[in-house]
mmCIF file of N, CA, C and O in Angstrom:
data_model
loop_
_atom_site.group_PDB
_atom_site.id
_atom_site.type_symbol
_atom_site.label_atom_id
_atom_site.label_comp_id
_atom_site.label_asym_id
_atom_site.label_seq_id
_atom_site.Cartn_x
_atom_site.Cartn_y
_atom_site.Cartn_z
ATOM 1 N N MET A 1124 -2.782 6.415 -12.804
ATOM 2 C CA MET A 1124 -4.054 6.136 -12.160
ATOM 3 C C MET A 1124 -3.768 5.375 -10.858
ATOM 4 O O MET A 1124 -2.815 4.616 -10.771
ATOM 5 N N ARG A 1125 -4.636 5.594 -9.894
ATOM 6 C CA ARG A 1125 -4.556 4.829 -8.649
ATOM 7 C C ARG A 1125 -5.531 3.667 -8.751
ATOM 8 O O ARG A 1125 -6.703 3.853 -9.068
ATOM 9 N N LEU A 1126 -5.041 2.485 -8.491
ATOM 10 C CA LEU A 1126 -5.844 1.274 -8.605
ATOM 11 C C LEU A 1126 -6.258 0.796 -7.227
ATOM 12 O O LEU A 1126 -5.418 0.535 -6.365
ATOM 13 N N PHE A 1127 -7.576 0.691 -7.034
ATOM 14 C CA PHE A 1127 -8.109 0.132 -5.799
ATOM 15 C C PHE A 1127 -8.558 -1.295 -6.070
ATOM 16 O O PHE A 1127 -9.102 -1.589 -7.120
ATOM 17 N N SER A 1128 -8.305 -2.152 -5.134
ATOM 18 C CA SER A 1128 -8.701 -3.562 -5.199
ATOM 19 C C SER A 1128 -7.732 -4.417 -5.996
ATOM 20 O O SER A 1128 -8.093 -5.466 -6.505
ATOM 21 N N ARG A 1129 -6.472 -3.984 -6.090
ATOM 22 C CA ARG A 1129 -5.458 -4.809 -6.744
ATOM 23 C C ARG A 1129 -5.394 -6.186 -6.079
ATOM 24 O O ARG A 1129 -5.302 -7.205 -6.750
ATOM 25 N N SER A 1130 -5.445 -6.205 -4.755
ATOM 26 C CA SER A 1130 -5.358 -7.480 -4.038
ATOM 27 C C SER A 1130 -6.527 -8.394 -4.396
ATOM 28 O O SER A 1130 -6.370 -9.613 -4.434
ATOM 29 N N THR A 1131 -7.674 -7.821 -4.677
ATOM 30 C CA THR A 1131 -8.830 -8.626 -5.085
ATOM 31 C C THR A 1131 -8.531 -9.354 -6.384
ATOM 32 O O THR A 1131 -8.852 -10.537 -6.535
ATOM 33 N N LEU A 1132 -7.900 -8.666 -7.326
ATOM 34 C CA LEU A 1132 -7.547 -9.287 -8.607
ATOM 35 C C LEU A 1132 -6.527 -10.403 -8.418
ATOM 36 O O LEU A 1132 -6.682 -11.499 -8.968
ATOM 37 N N VAL A 1133 -5.494 -10.118 -7.655
ATOM 38 C CA VAL A 1133 -4.442 -11.102 -7.417
ATOM 39 C C VAL A 1133 -5.017 -12.315 -6.692
ATOM 40 O O VAL A 1133 -4.742 -13.461 -7.062
ATOM 41 N N ASN A 1134 -5.840 -12.071 -5.687
ATOM 42 C CA ASN A 1134 -6.457 -13.178 -4.947
ATOM 43 C C ASN A 1134 -7.376 -14.004 -5.835
ATOM 44 O O ASN A 1134 -7.391 -15.233 -5.745
ATOM 45 N N TYR A 1135 -8.133 -13.339 -6.699
ATOM 46 C CA TYR A 1135 -9.012 -14.083 -7.608
ATOM 47 C C TYR A 1135 -8.179 -14.975 -8.519
ATOM 48 O O TYR A 1135 -8.513 -16.152 -8.724
ATOM 49 N N ALA A 1136 -7.120 -14.423 -9.084
ATOM 50 C CA ALA A 1136 -6.265 -15.216 -9.974
ATOM 51 C C ALA A 1136 -5.746 -16.454 -9.252
ATOM 52 O O ALA A 1136 -5.703 -17.550 -9.828
ATOM 53 N N GLU A 1137 -5.394 -16.299 -7.983
ATOM 54 C CA GLU A 1137 -4.889 -17.437 -7.210
ATOM 55 C C GLU A 1137 -5.957 -18.515 -7.018
ATOM 56 O O GLU A 1137 -5.624 -19.691 -6.893
ATOM 57 N N THR A 1138 -7.226 -18.135 -7.009
ATOM 58 C CA THR A 1138 -8.293 -19.134 -6.847
ATOM 59 C C THR A 1138 -8.488 -19.964 -8.112
ATOM 60 O O THR A 1138 -9.197 -20.963 -8.079
ATOM 61 N N GLN A 1139 -7.865 -19.560 -9.190
ATOM 62 C CA GLN A 1139 -8.048 -20.232 -10.482
ATOM 63 C C GLN A 1139 -6.930 -21.220 -10.797
ATOM 64 O O GLN A 1139 -6.758 -21.629 -11.946
ATOM 65 N N LYS A 1140 -6.164 -21.640 -9.802
ATOM 66 C CA LYS A 1140 -5.014 -22.522 -10.019
ATOM 67 C C LYS A 1140 -5.359 -23.816 -10.740
ATOM 68 O O LYS A 1140 -4.522 -24.385 -11.416
ATOM 69 N N SER A 1141 -6.582 -24.271 -10.607
ATOM 70 C CA SER A 1141 -6.947 -25.563 -11.196
ATOM 71 C C SER A 1141 -7.375 -25.465 -12.661
ATOM 72 O O SER A 1141 -7.593 -26.490 -13.295
ATOM 73 N N VAL A 1142 -7.484 -24.265 -13.204
ATOM 74 C CA VAL A 1142 -7.925 -24.130 -14.596
ATOM 75 C C VAL A 1142 -6.730 -23.990 -15.530
ATOM 76 O O VAL A 1142 -5.675 -23.468 -15.136
ATOM 77 N N PRO A 1143 -6.863 -24.460 -16.768
ATOM 78 C CA PRO A 1143 -5.738 -24.396 -17.712
ATOM 79 C C PRO A 1143 -5.222 -22.978 -17.980
ATOM 80 O O PRO A 1143 -4.045 -22.805 -18.269
ATOM 81 N N GLN A 1144 -6.072 -21.981 -17.853
ATOM 82 C CA GLN A 1144 -5.683 -20.602 -18.143
ATOM 83 C C GLN A 1144 -5.048 -19.890 -16.949
ATOM 84 O O GLN A 1144 -4.779 -18.697 -17.003
ATOM 85 N N TYR A 1145 -4.772 -20.617 -15.866
ATOM 86 C CA TYR A 1145 -4.282 -19.994 -14.635
ATOM 87 C C TYR A 1145 -3.059 -19.106 -14.869
ATOM 88 O O TYR A 1145 -3.044 -17.943 -14.479
ATOM 89 N N ARG A 1146 -2.042 -19.650 -15.491
ATOM 90 C CA ARG A 1146 -0.809 -18.866 -15.680
ATOM 91 C C ARG A 1146 -1.053 -17.638 -16.545
ATOM 92 O O ARG A 1146 -0.525 -16.564 -16.276
ATOM 93 N N ALA A 1147 -1.848 -17.798 -17.582
ATOM 94 C CA ALA A 1147 -2.155 -16.666 -18.450
ATOM 95 C C ALA A 1147 -2.937 -15.605 -17.683
ATOM 96 O O ALA A 1147 -2.670 -14.408 -17.816
ATOM 97 N N LEU A 1148 -3.899 -16.026 -16.875
ATOM 98 C CA LEU A 1148 -4.681 -15.075 -16.083
ATOM 99 C C LEU A 1148 -3.791 -14.340 -15.090
ATOM 100 O O LEU A 1148 -3.846 -13.107 -14.995
ATOM 101 N N LYS A 1149 -2.977 -15.070 -14.375
ATOM 102 C CA LYS A 1149 -2.092 -14.461 -13.386
ATOM 103 C C LYS A 1149 -1.177 -13.430 -14.053
ATOM 104 O O LYS A 1149 -1.008 -12.316 -13.551
ATOM 105 N N SER A 1150 -0.634 -13.780 -15.183
ATOM 106 C CA SER A 1150 0.251 -12.883 -15.915
ATOM 107 C C SER A 1150 -0.491 -11.647 -16.425
ATOM 108 O O SER A 1150 -0.004 -10.518 -16.284
ATOM 109 N N GLN A 1151 -1.679 -11.847 -16.997
ATOM 110 C CA GLN A 1151 -2.439 -10.709 -17.522
ATOM 111 C C GLN A 1151 -2.907 -9.778 -16.415
ATOM 112 O O GLN A 1151 -2.909 -8.565 -16.594
ATOM 113 N N VAL A 1152 -3.299 -10.321 -15.289
ATOM 114 C CA VAL A 1152 -3.710 -9.483 -14.158
ATOM 115 C C VAL A 1152 -2.530 -8.623 -13.715
ATOM 116 O O VAL A 1152 -2.672 -7.414 -13.503
ATOM 117 N N LYS A 1153 -1.378 -9.224 -13.595
ATOM 118 C CA LYS A 1153 -0.181 -8.488 -13.175
ATOM 119 C C LYS A 1153 0.145 -7.369 -14.164
ATOM 120 O O LYS A 1153 0.382 -6.227 -13.773
ATOM 121 N N GLU A 1154 0.130 -7.679 -15.446
ATOM 122 C CA GLU A 1154 0.438 -6.676 -16.468
ATOM 123 C C GLU A 1154 -0.636 -5.592 -16.536
ATOM 124 O O GLU A 1154 -0.323 -4.416 -16.722
ATOM 125 N N TRP A 1155 -1.895 -5.987 -16.390
ATOM 126 C CA TRP A 1155 -2.980 -5.009 -16.417
ATOM 127 C C TRP A 1155 -2.821 -4.022 -15.259
ATOM 128 O O TRP A 1155 -2.975 -2.824 -15.436
ATOM 129 N N CYS A 1156 -2.499 -4.525 -14.080
ATOM 130 C CA CYS A 1156 -2.303 -3.656 -12.910
ATOM 131 C C CYS A 1156 -1.169 -2.661 -13.166
ATOM 132 O O CYS A 1156 -1.297 -1.470 -12.862
ATOM 133 N N LYS A 1157 -0.071 -3.141 -13.712
ATOM 134 C CA LYS A 1157 1.057 -2.249 -14.035
ATOM 135 C C LYS A 1157 0.629 -1.173 -15.029
ATOM 136 O O LYS A 1157 0.985 -0.008 -14.879
ATOM 137 N N GLU A 1158 -0.116 -1.590 -16.054
ATOM 138 C CA GLU A 1158 -0.576 -0.632 -17.065
ATOM 139 C C GLU A 1158 -1.444 0.450 -16.437
ATOM 140 O O GLU A 1158 -1.265 1.640 -16.713
ATOM 141 N N VAL A 1159 -2.380 0.052 -15.611
ATOM 142 C CA VAL A 1159 -3.282 1.014 -14.973
ATOM 143 C C VAL A 1159 -2.494 1.997 -14.115
ATOM 144 O O VAL A 1159 -2.738 3.201 -14.158
ATOM 145 N N GLU A 1160 -1.556 1.500 -13.362
ATOM 146 C CA GLU A 1160 -0.793 2.370 -12.470
ATOM 147 C C GLU A 1160 0.092 3.362 -13.234
ATOM 148 O O GLU A 1160 0.426 4.417 -12.717
ATOM 149 N N ARG A 1161 0.447 3.043 -14.473
ATOM 150 C CA ARG A 1161 1.219 3.966 -15.317
ATOM 151 C C ARG A 1161 0.326 4.901 -16.130
ATOM 152 O O ARG A 1161 0.790 5.936 -16.613
ATOM 153 N N ALA A 1162 -0.929 4.526 -16.318
ATOM 154 C CA ALA A 1162 -1.842 5.239 -17.214
ATOM 155 C C ALA A 1162 -2.182 6.641 -16.726
ATOM 156 O O ALA A 1162 -2.162 6.917 -15.524
ATOM 157 N N LYS A 1163 -2.509 7.470 -17.693
ATOM 158 C CA LYS A 1163 -2.994 8.826 -17.409
ATOM 159 C C LYS A 1163 -4.272 9.047 -18.227
ATOM 160 O O LYS A 1163 -4.408 10.023 -18.950
ATOM 161 N N TRP A 1164 -5.187 8.100 -18.098
ATOM 162 C CA TRP A 1164 -6.428 8.155 -18.862
ATOM 163 C C TRP A 1164 -7.258 9.365 -18.471
ATOM 164 O O TRP A 1164 -7.418 9.676 -17.299
ATOM 165 N N LYS A 1165 -7.814 10.030 -19.457
ATOM 166 C CA LYS A 1165 -8.700 11.179 -19.240
ATOM 167 C C LYS A 1165 -10.133 10.879 -19.672
ATOM 168 O O LYS A 1165 -11.051 11.626 -19.364
ATOM 169 N N SER A 1166 -10.312 9.776 -20.425
ATOM 170 C CA SER A 1166 -11.647 9.404 -20.904
ATOM 171 C C SER A 1166 -11.623 7.941 -21.345
ATOM 172 O O SER A 1166 -10.552 7.343 -21.483
ATOM 173 N N THR A 1167 -12.805 7.405 -21.595
ATOM 174 C CA THR A 1167 -12.874 6.029 -22.087
ATOM 175 C C THR A 1167 -12.215 5.911 -23.461
ATOM 176 O O THR A 1167 -11.693 4.853 -23.800
ATOM 177 N N ALA A 1168 -12.203 6.985 -24.221
ATOM 178 C CA ALA A 1168 -11.548 6.966 -25.540
ATOM 179 C C ALA A 1168 -10.049 6.692 -25.387
ATOM 180 O O ALA A 1168 -9.461 5.981 -26.213
ATOM 181 N N ASP A 1169 -9.432 7.238 -24.357
ATOM 182 C CA ASP A 1169 -8.012 6.986 -24.100
ATOM 183 C C ASP A 1169 -7.765 5.498 -23.854
ATOM 184 O O ASP A 1169 -6.780 4.934 -24.328
ATOM 185 N N ILE A 1170 -8.648 4.871 -23.117
ATOM 186 C CA ILE A 1170 -8.493 3.450 -22.815
ATOM 187 C C ILE A 1170 -8.749 2.624 -24.070
ATOM 188 O O ILE A 1170 -8.005 1.703 -24.385
ATOM 189 N N LYS A 1171 -9.795 2.970 -24.779
ATOM 190 C CA LYS A 1171 -10.183 2.228 -25.986
ATOM 191 C C LYS A 1171 -9.062 2.228 -27.021
ATOM 192 O O LYS A 1171 -8.887 1.245 -27.749
ATOM 193 N N ALA A 1172 -8.277 3.297 -27.060
ATOM 194 C CA ALA A 1172 -7.178 3.393 -28.018
ATOM 195 C C ALA A 1172 -6.165 2.261 -27.825
ATOM 196 O O ALA A 1172 -5.558 1.797 -28.795
ATOM 197 N N GLY A 1173 -6.006 1.792 -26.620
ATOM 198 C CA GLY A 1173 -5.051 0.726 -26.344
ATOM 199 C C GLY A 1173 -5.659 -0.641 -26.140
ATOM 200 O O GLY A 1173 -4.946 -1.616 -25.929
ATOM 201 N N HIS A 1174 -6.984 -0.717 -26.185
ATOM 202 C CA HIS A 1174 -7.688 -1.984 -25.930
ATOM 203 C C HIS A 1174 -8.841 -2.131 -26.912
ATOM 204 O O HIS A 1174 -9.972 -1.717 -26.616
ATOM 205 N N ALA A 1175 -8.573 -2.730 -28.040
ATOM 206 C CA ALA A 1175 -9.580 -2.851 -29.098
ATOM 207 C C ALA A 1175 -10.820 -3.623 -28.655
ATOM 208 O O ALA A 1175 -11.918 -3.355 -29.135
ATOM 209 N N THR A 1176 -10.666 -4.572 -27.733
ATOM 210 C CA THR A 1176 -11.808 -5.400 -27.324
ATOM 211 C C THR A 1176 -12.520 -4.863 -26.086
ATOM 212 O O THR A 1176 -13.425 -5.515 -25.578
ATOM 213 N N LEU A 1177 -12.128 -3.695 -25.633
ATOM 214 C CA LEU A 1177 -12.758 -3.073 -24.470
ATOM 215 C C LEU A 1177 -14.228 -2.770 -24.760
ATOM 216 O O LEU A 1177 -14.571 -2.323 -25.847
ATOM 217 N N SER A 1178 -15.080 -3.012 -23.771
ATOM 218 C CA SER A 1178 -16.488 -2.638 -23.888
ATOM 219 C C SER A 1178 -16.760 -1.473 -22.947
ATOM 220 O O SER A 1178 -16.479 -1.569 -21.746
ATOM 221 N N VAL A 1179 -17.283 -0.393 -23.486
ATOM 222 C CA VAL A 1179 -17.650 0.755 -22.668
ATOM 223 C C VAL A 1179 -19.103 0.566 -22.259
ATOM 224 O O VAL A 1179 -19.996 0.493 -23.108
ATOM 225 N N ILE A 1180 -19.354 0.478 -20.962
ATOM 226 C CA ILE A 1180 -20.705 0.258 -20.440
ATOM 227 C C ILE A 1180 -21.382 1.597 -20.171
ATOM 228 O O ILE A 1180 -22.514 1.825 -20.566
ATOM 229 N N THR A 1181 -20.688 2.477 -19.463
ATOM 230 C CA THR A 1181 -21.159 3.833 -19.202
ATOM 231 C C THR A 1181 -19.942 4.753 -19.311
ATOM 232 O O THR A 1181 -18.830 4.278 -19.542
ATOM 233 N N SER A 1182 -20.135 6.031 -19.071
ATOM 234 C CA SER A 1182 -19.012 6.964 -19.183
ATOM 235 C C SER A 1182 -17.919 6.708 -18.146
ATOM 236 O O SER A 1182 -16.798 7.186 -18.305
ATOM 237 N N ASP A 1183 -18.241 5.935 -17.098
ATOM 238 C CA ASP A 1183 -17.226 5.659 -16.084
ATOM 239 C C ASP A 1183 -17.043 4.169 -15.787
ATOM 240 O O ASP A 1183 -16.378 3.806 -14.832
ATOM 241 N N ARG A 1184 -17.611 3.310 -16.613
ATOM 242 C CA ARG A 1184 -17.537 1.874 -16.352
ATOM 243 C C ARG A 1184 -17.201 1.137 -17.647
ATOM 244 O O ARG A 1184 -17.858 1.330 -18.656
ATOM 245 N N VAL A 1185 -16.151 0.308 -17.572
ATOM 246 C CA VAL A 1185 -15.707 -0.428 -18.758
ATOM 247 C C VAL A 1185 -15.444 -1.889 -18.407
ATOM 248 O O VAL A 1185 -15.247 -2.236 -17.243
ATOM 249 N N VAL A 1186 -15.436 -2.721 -19.449
ATOM 250 C CA VAL A 1186 -15.185 -4.144 -19.293
ATOM 251 C C VAL A 1186 -13.969 -4.521 -20.132
ATOM 252 O O VAL A 1186 -13.949 -4.272 -21.342
ATOM 253 N N PHE A 1187 -12.980 -5.106 -19.479
ATOM 254 C CA PHE A 1187 -11.796 -5.622 -20.160
ATOM 255 C C PHE A 1187 -11.959 -7.125 -20.341
ATOM 256 O O PHE A 1187 -12.459 -7.810 -19.449
ATOM 257 N N ASN A 1188 -11.537 -7.624 -21.485
ATOM 258 C CA ASN A 1188 -11.504 -9.061 -21.728
ATOM 259 C C ASN A 1188 -10.106 -9.556 -21.394
ATOM 260 O O ASN A 1188 -9.113 -8.985 -21.842
ATOM 261 N N LEU A 1189 -10.031 -10.610 -20.619
ATOM 262 C CA LEU A 1189 -8.747 -11.193 -20.239
ATOM 263 C C LEU A 1189 -8.653 -12.625 -20.729
ATOM 264 O O LEU A 1189 -9.663 -13.326 -20.819
ATOM 265 N N VAL A 1190 -7.459 -13.058 -21.030
ATOM 266 C CA VAL A 1190 -7.163 -14.434 -21.437
ATOM 267 C C VAL A 1190 -8.077 -14.859 -22.585
ATOM 268 O O VAL A 1190 -8.827 -15.826 -22.483
ATOM 269 N N GLY A 1191 -8.023 -14.102 -23.659
ATOM 270 C CA GLY A 1191 -8.804 -14.462 -24.845
ATOM 271 C C GLY A 1191 -10.292 -14.504 -24.596
ATOM 272 O O GLY A 1191 -10.995 -15.336 -25.154
ATOM 273 N N ASN A 1192 -10.778 -13.623 -23.735
ATOM 274 C CA ASN A 1192 -12.196 -13.498 -23.420
ATOM 275 C C ASN A 1192 -12.721 -14.613 -22.513
ATOM 276 O O ASN A 1192 -13.917 -14.787 -22.364
ATOM 277 N N HIS A 1193 -11.824 -15.369 -21.880
ATOM 278 C CA HIS A 1193 -12.264 -16.374 -20.902
ATOM 279 C C HIS A 1193 -12.704 -15.699 -19.609
ATOM 280 O O HIS A 1193 -13.521 -16.236 -18.866
ATOM 281 N N TYR A 1194 -12.123 -14.526 -19.338
ATOM 282 C CA TYR A 1194 -12.432 -13.784 -18.119
ATOM 283 C C TYR A 1194 -12.826 -12.364 -18.470
ATOM 284 O O TYR A 1194 -12.380 -11.810 -19.476
ATOM 285 N N ARG A 1195 -13.664 -11.779 -17.618
ATOM 286 C CA ARG A 1195 -14.085 -10.392 -17.776
ATOM 287 C C ARG A 1195 -13.750 -9.628 -16.504
ATOM 288 O O ARG A 1195 -13.888 -10.145 -15.398
ATOM 289 N N LEU A 1196 -13.323 -8.390 -16.699
ATOM 290 C CA LEU A 1196 -12.964 -7.504 -15.608
ATOM 291 C C LEU A 1196 -13.735 -6.200 -15.784
ATOM 292 O O LEU A 1196 -13.586 -5.526 -16.797
ATOM 293 N N ILE A 1197 -14.601 -5.884 -14.817
ATOM 294 C CA ILE A 1197 -15.383 -4.648 -14.860
ATOM 295 C C ILE A 1197 -14.754 -3.673 -13.879
ATOM 296 O O ILE A 1197 -14.517 -4.017 -12.715
ATOM 297 N N VAL A 1198 -14.480 -2.464 -14.368
ATOM 298 C CA VAL A 1198 -13.934 -1.434 -13.502
ATOM 299 C C VAL A 1198 -14.736 -0.148 -13.640
ATOM 300 O O VAL A 1198 -15.356 0.104 -14.671
ATOM 301 N N ARG A 1199 -14.703 0.620 -12.574
ATOM 302 C CA ARG A 1199 -15.303 1.951 -12.563
ATOM 303 C C ARG A 1199 -14.153 2.939 -12.465
ATOM 304 O O ARG A 1199 -13.235 2.748 -11.657
ATOM 305 N N ILE A 1200 -14.203 3.979 -13.277
ATOM 306 C CA ILE A 1200 -13.090 4.914 -13.345
ATOM 307 C C ILE A 1200 -13.573 6.330 -13.064
ATOM 308 O O ILE A 1200 -14.532 6.801 -13.668
ATOM 309 N N ASP A 1201 -12.892 6.969 -12.134
ATOM 310 C CA ASP A 1201 -13.131 8.392 -11.893
ATOM 311 C C ASP A 1201 -11.964 9.123 -12.546
ATOM 312 O O ASP A 1201 -10.852 9.156 -12.011
ATOM 313 N N PHE A 1202 -12.218 9.653 -13.728
ATOM 314 C CA PHE A 1202 -11.160 10.294 -14.503
ATOM 315 C C PHE A 1202 -10.665 11.570 -13.835
ATOM 316 O O PHE A 1202 -9.472 11.890 -13.913
ATOM 317 N N ASP A 1203 -11.541 12.301 -13.161
ATOM 318 C CA ASP A 1203 -11.129 13.537 -12.499
ATOM 319 C C ASP A 1203 -10.145 13.267 -11.358
ATOM 320 O O ASP A 1203 -9.196 14.016 -11.164
ATOM 321 N N TRP A 1204 -10.378 12.209 -10.616
ATOM 322 C CA TRP A 1204 -9.531 11.866 -9.474
ATOM 323 C C TRP A 1204 -8.407 10.908 -9.859
ATOM 324 O O TRP A 1204 -7.515 10.643 -9.052
ATOM 325 N N GLY A 1205 -8.472 10.320 -11.063
ATOM 326 C CA GLY A 1205 -7.441 9.371 -11.483
ATOM 327 C C GLY A 1205 -7.490 8.071 -10.712
ATOM 328 O O GLY A 1205 -6.456 7.522 -10.326
ATOM 329 N N VAL A 1206 -8.711 7.562 -10.510
ATOM 330 C CA VAL A 1206 -8.913 6.368 -9.694
ATOM 331 C C VAL A 1206 -9.619 5.284 -10.507
ATOM 332 O O VAL A 1206 -10.585 5.562 -11.216
ATOM 333 N N VAL A 1207 -9.135 4.050 -10.375
ATOM 334 C CA VAL A 1207 -9.757 2.886 -10.997
ATOM 335 C C VAL A 1207 -10.171 1.943 -9.875
ATOM 336 O O VAL A 1207 -9.346 1.556 -9.044
ATOM 337 N N LEU A 1208 -11.445 1.578 -9.855
ATOM 338 C CA LEU A 1208 -11.986 0.690 -8.832
ATOM 339 C C LEU A 1208 -12.473 -0.596 -9.491
ATOM 340 O O LEU A 1208 -13.315 -0.553 -10.391
ATOM 341 N N VAL A 1209 -11.956 -1.710 -9.046
ATOM 342 C CA VAL A 1209 -12.382 -3.004 -9.570
ATOM 343 C C VAL A 1209 -13.771 -3.313 -9.025
ATOM 344 O O VAL A 1209 -13.993 -3.279 -7.817
ATOM 345 N N CYS A 1210 -14.707 -3.600 -9.932
ATOM 346 C CA CYS A 1210 -16.084 -3.927 -9.536
ATOM 347 C C CYS A 1210 -16.379 -5.416 -9.644
ATOM 348 O O CYS A 1210 -17.208 -5.939 -8.909
ATOM 349 N N PHE A 1211 -15.696 -6.094 -10.579
ATOM 350 C CA PHE A 1211 -15.984 -7.510 -10.815
ATOM 351 C C PHE A 1211 -14.846 -8.124 -11.615
ATOM 352 O O PHE A 1211 -14.314 -7.499 -12.520
ATOM 353 N N ILE A 1212 -14.494 -9.356 -11.284
ATOM 354 C CA ILE A 1212 -13.669 -10.195 -12.140
ATOM 355 C C ILE A 1212 -14.242 -11.591 -12.049
ATOM 356 O O ILE A 1212 -14.632 -12.056 -10.976
ATOM 357 N N GLY A 1213 -14.356 -12.234 -13.189
ATOM 358 C CA GLY A 1213 -14.894 -13.584 -13.213
ATOM 359 C C GLY A 1213 -14.822 -14.164 -14.613
ATOM 360 O O GLY A 1213 -14.394 -13.497 -15.558
ATOM 361 N N THR A 1214 -15.253 -15.392 -14.711
ATOM 362 C CA THR A 1214 -15.277 -16.048 -16.018
ATOM 363 C C THR A 1214 -16.340 -15.381 -16.895
ATOM 364 O O THR A 1214 -17.206 -14.649 -16.397
ATOM 365 N N HIS A 1215 -16.261 -15.662 -18.168
ATOM 366 C CA HIS A 1215 -17.254 -15.113 -19.090
ATOM 367 C C HIS A 1215 -18.649 -15.553 -18.661
ATOM 368 O O HIS A 1215 -19.604 -14.765 -18.678
ATOM 369 N N LYS A 1216 -18.787 -16.806 -18.248
ATOM 370 C CA LYS A 1216 -20.090 -17.323 -17.801
ATOM 371 C C LYS A 1216 -20.572 -16.575 -16.548
ATOM 372 O O LYS A 1216 -21.738 -16.206 -16.460
ATOM 373 N N GLU A 1217 -19.690 -16.328 -15.600
ATOM 374 C CA GLU A 1217 -20.058 -15.586 -14.392
ATOM 375 C C GLU A 1217 -20.460 -14.152 -14.740
ATOM 376 O O GLU A 1217 -21.386 -13.598 -14.156
ATOM 377 N N TYR A 1218 -19.764 -13.578 -15.695
ATOM 378 C CA TYR A 1218 -20.078 -12.218 -16.154
ATOM 379 C C TYR A 1218 -21.507 -12.155 -16.701
ATOM 380 O O TYR A 1218 -22.213 -11.172 -16.478
ATOM 381 N N ASP A 1219 -21.925 -13.194 -17.397
ATOM 382 C CA ASP A 1219 -23.278 -13.224 -17.961
ATOM 383 C C ASP A 1219 -24.363 -13.161 -16.893
ATOM 384 O O ASP A 1219 -25.500 -12.807 -17.180
ATOM 385 N N ASP A 1220 -24.016 -13.485 -15.655
ATOM 386 C CA ASP A 1220 -24.984 -13.508 -14.560
ATOM 387 C C ASP A 1220 -25.018 -12.223 -13.731
ATOM 388 O O ASP A 1220 -25.736 -12.160 -12.737
ATOM 389 N N VAL A 1221 -24.245 -11.209 -14.117
ATOM 390 C CA VAL A 1221 -24.230 -9.954 -13.364
ATOM 391 C C VAL A 1221 -24.700 -8.804 -14.245
ATOM 392 O O VAL A 1221 -24.697 -8.903 -15.469
ATOM 393 N N ASP A 1222 -25.091 -7.719 -13.609
ATOM 394 C CA ASP A 1222 -25.437 -6.495 -14.322
ATOM 395 C C ASP A 1222 -24.185 -5.622 -14.357
ATOM 396 O O ASP A 1222 -23.776 -5.069 -13.329
ATOM 397 N N ALA A 1223 -23.567 -5.523 -15.524
ATOM 398 C CA ALA A 1223 -22.291 -4.813 -15.660
ATOM 399 C C ALA A 1223 -22.399 -3.335 -15.276
ATOM 400 O O ALA A 1223 -21.410 -2.718 -14.895
ATOM 401 N N GLU A 1224 -23.589 -2.761 -15.331
ATOM 402 C CA GLU A 1224 -23.757 -1.354 -14.987
ATOM 403 C C GLU A 1224 -23.797 -1.100 -13.488
ATOM 404 O O GLU A 1224 -23.534 0.014 -13.033
ATOM 405 N N THR A 1225 -24.118 -2.129 -12.702
ATOM 406 C CA THR A 1225 -24.304 -1.905 -11.265
ATOM 407 C C THR A 1225 -23.492 -2.795 -10.347
ATOM 408 O O THR A 1225 -23.389 -2.511 -9.161
ATOM 409 N N VAL A 1226 -22.917 -3.870 -10.847
ATOM 410 C CA VAL A 1226 -22.228 -4.836 -9.987
ATOM 411 C C VAL A 1226 -21.072 -4.164 -9.244
ATOM 412 O O VAL A 1226 -20.367 -3.311 -9.770
ATOM 413 N N THR A 1227 -20.917 -4.581 -7.982
ATOM 414 C CA THR A 1227 -19.773 -4.176 -7.167
ATOM 415 C C THR A 1227 -19.334 -5.398 -6.369
ATOM 416 O O THR A 1227 -20.079 -6.372 -6.257
ATOM 417 N N PHE A 1228 -18.151 -5.340 -5.787
ATOM 418 C CA PHE A 1228 -17.694 -6.454 -4.985
ATOM 419 C C PHE A 1228 -18.474 -6.596 -3.698
ATOM 420 O O PHE A 1228 -18.363 -7.578 -2.996
ATOM 421 N N ASP A 1229 -19.305 -5.626 -3.385
ATOM 422 C CA ASP A 1229 -20.164 -5.721 -2.198
ATOM 423 C C ASP A 1229 -21.358 -6.626 -2.439
ATOM 424 O O ASP A 1229 -22.019 -7.035 -1.503
ATOM 425 N N ASP A 1230 -21.647 -6.910 -3.721
ATOM 426 C CA ASP A 1230 -22.822 -7.743 -4.070
ATOM 427 C C ASP A 1230 -22.658 -9.168 -3.612
ATOM 428 O O ASP A 1230 -21.633 -9.698 -3.467
#
C-alpha cells in the first residue's frame, strides 16, 4: 500500500514528547507505517484479520487504536489504488470530538 501523510504521523508523535506514552507512540507509529507499506490489503476484512481492535467505520474508513487505546488513528483506504490516507491522529479524548466518518486533516 502507498501511505500518504506519513510525515503527519511522525510529526504528531514528536509533539507528544511530554506525555508518558511518547516512546510507545513513536515506536507504534513507525511500525504501523512499515506494516502499511508492506500490506496488500484488498478489503477491511484483510486489515481486521491482523488488528483485532480495529474499528471499521465505512467500507473505506477504519480506526486503529494505538498505545493501548490512548491514541486513535483514522485512515481512509482506496483498495483499488492501494492507497492509505491519514485523516486523523489524536488522543482518545480528541477522537471523541471528531466525526470519524468525515474528519480530514483539512478540518
